[in-house]
XYZ file of C-alpha atoms in Angstrom:
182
model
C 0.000 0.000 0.000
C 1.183 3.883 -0.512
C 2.638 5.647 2.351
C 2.046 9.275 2.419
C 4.734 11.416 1.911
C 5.418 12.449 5.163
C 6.240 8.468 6.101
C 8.602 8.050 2.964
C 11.624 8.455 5.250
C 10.766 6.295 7.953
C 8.385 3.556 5.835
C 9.344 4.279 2.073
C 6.978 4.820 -0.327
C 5.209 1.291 -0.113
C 4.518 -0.559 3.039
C 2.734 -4.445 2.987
C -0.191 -4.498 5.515
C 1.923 -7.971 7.040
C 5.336 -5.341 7.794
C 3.132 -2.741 8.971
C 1.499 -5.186 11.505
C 4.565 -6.374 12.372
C 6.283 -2.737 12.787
C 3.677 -2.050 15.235
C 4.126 -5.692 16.825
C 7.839 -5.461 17.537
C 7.418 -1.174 18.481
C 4.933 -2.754 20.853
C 6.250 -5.647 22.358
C 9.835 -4.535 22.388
C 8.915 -0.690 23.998
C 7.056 -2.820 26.688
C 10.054 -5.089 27.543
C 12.530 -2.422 27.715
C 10.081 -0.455 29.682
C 9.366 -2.934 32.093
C 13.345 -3.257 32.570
C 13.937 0.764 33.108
C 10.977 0.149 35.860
C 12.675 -2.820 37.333
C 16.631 -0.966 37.173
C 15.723 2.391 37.994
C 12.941 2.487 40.491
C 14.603 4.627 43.023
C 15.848 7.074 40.240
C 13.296 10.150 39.653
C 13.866 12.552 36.430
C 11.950 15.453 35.176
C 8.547 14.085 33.177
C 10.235 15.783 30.078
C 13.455 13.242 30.009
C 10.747 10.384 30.328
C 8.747 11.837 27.592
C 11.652 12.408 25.245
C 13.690 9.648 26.100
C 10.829 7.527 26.019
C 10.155 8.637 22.476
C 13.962 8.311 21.475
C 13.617 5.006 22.823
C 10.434 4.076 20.897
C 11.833 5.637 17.848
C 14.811 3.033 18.018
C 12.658 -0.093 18.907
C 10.479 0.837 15.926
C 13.385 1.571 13.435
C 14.697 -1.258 14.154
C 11.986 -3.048 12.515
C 11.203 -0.431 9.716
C 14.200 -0.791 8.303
C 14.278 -4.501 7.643
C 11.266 -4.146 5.325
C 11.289 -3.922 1.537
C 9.605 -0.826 1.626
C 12.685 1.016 3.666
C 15.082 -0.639 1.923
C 13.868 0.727 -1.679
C 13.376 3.599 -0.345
C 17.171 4.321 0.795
C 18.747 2.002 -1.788
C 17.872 4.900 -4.385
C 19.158 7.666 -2.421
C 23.159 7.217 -1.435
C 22.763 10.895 -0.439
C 19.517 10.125 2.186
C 21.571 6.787 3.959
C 24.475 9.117 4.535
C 22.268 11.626 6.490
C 20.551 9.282 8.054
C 23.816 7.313 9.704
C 24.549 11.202 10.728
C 21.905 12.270 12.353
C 21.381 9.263 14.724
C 22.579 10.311 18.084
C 19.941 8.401 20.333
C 22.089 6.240 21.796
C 24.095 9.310 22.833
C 21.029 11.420 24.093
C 19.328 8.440 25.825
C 22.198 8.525 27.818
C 22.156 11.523 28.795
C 18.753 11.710 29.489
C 18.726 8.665 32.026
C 22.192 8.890 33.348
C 23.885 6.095 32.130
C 27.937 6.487 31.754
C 28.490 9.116 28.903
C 31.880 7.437 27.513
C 30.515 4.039 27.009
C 27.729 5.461 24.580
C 30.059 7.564 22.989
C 32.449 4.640 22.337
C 30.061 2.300 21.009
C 28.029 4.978 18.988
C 30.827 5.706 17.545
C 31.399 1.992 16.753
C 28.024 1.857 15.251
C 28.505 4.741 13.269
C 31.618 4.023 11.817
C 30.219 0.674 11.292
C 27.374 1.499 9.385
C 29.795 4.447 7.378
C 32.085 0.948 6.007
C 28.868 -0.722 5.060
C 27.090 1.978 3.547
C 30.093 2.490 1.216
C 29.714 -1.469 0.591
C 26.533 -0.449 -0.549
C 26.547 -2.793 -3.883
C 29.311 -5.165 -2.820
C 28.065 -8.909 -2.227
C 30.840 -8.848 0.941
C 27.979 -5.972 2.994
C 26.219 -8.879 4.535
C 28.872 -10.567 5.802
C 31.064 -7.977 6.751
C 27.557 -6.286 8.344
C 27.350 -9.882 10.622
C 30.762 -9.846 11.638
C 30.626 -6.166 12.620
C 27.226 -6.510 14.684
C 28.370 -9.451 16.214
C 31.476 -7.700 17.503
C 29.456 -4.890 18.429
C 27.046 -6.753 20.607
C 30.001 -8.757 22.440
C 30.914 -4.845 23.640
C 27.853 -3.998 24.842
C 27.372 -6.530 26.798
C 30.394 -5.995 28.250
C 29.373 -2.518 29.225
C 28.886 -1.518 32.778
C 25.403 -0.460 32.255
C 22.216 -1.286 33.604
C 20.504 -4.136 31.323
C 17.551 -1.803 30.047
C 20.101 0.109 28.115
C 22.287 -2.647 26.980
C 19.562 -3.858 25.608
C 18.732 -0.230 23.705
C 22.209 0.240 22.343
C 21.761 -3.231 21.175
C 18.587 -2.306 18.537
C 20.505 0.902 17.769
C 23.405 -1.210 16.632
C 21.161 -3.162 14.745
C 18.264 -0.756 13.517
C 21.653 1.703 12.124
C 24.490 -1.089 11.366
C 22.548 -3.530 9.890
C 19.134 -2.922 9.118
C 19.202 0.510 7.482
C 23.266 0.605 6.113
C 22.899 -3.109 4.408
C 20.754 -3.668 1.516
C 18.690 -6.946 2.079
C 16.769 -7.111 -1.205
C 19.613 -6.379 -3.825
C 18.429 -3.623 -4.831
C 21.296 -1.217 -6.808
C 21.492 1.856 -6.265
C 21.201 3.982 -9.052
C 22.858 6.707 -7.313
């Protein structure tokens, strides 16, 4: 089905009913788990209702992304604009800002944002290159062997995780061969 034009960058231009159910699925059931582990880890911690709200939002935004981006729809979508996939690897600070927002140690999301950026920079330029999947495994494989080694509370381990996939692997590789014309 169409998307309207004000989805095209997060859904592309055509979404199946099935990915769109299962968007909403995964936004669901994954914003409830990691929800229900922020209760559980931080119960004693207060913030302002403004860091909930936005970092709840970042947080959702991730969770859902993660998903999004796996579908054909996405994928098209980016895999005709090489300009687009670059500014969308640089505008994703979440990890960075979620941080922030909840407390959690500033130089551990730096280091493996950065990872995941840089990541998703060597992939992106393996745009048409049948070694992007592979390499893409290897690279989010290493990357979740760090953040589990972080010293952070499980809740965000867990986010950083889905930001290394949602920006490493499911936006910067393309899973339908598409080639980009650009």
């Amino acid at each position: 089905m169409d998307m309207p034009q004000s989805l095209h960058e997060i859904l592309g231009e055509q979404q199946s009913k099935l990915a769109l159910f299962g968007i909403t699925a995964f936004t669901l059931l994954g914003s409830v788990l990691v929800f229900i582990l922020m209760h559980y880890q931080m119960s004693e911690q207060s913030y302002m209702w403004w860091q909930y709200v936005l970092g709840g939002l970042i947080i959702i935004d991730i969770i859902a992304g993660t998903a999004a981006n796996f579908t054909r729809g996405t994928n098209h979508y980016y895999a005709c604009r090489a300009r687009s996939r670059w500014v969308f690897i640089a505008i994703h600070i979440h990890l960075i800002v979620v941080a922030v927002l909840f407390e959690q140690p500033l130089i551990q999301a730096l280091y493996i944002w950065s990872y995941v950026i840089i990541s998703a920079c060597i992939l992106n330029a393996l745009f048409d290159k049948r070694i992007q999947r592979f390499l893409a495994m290897i690279l989010v494989s290493i990357g979740l062997v760090l953040i589990v080694g972080l010293a952070s509370m499980w809740w965000y381990k867990t986010v950083a995780a889905l930001f290394l996939v949602k920006v490493c692997y499911a936006f910067a590789v393309d899973h339908y061969d598409i080639k980009s014309p650009t």
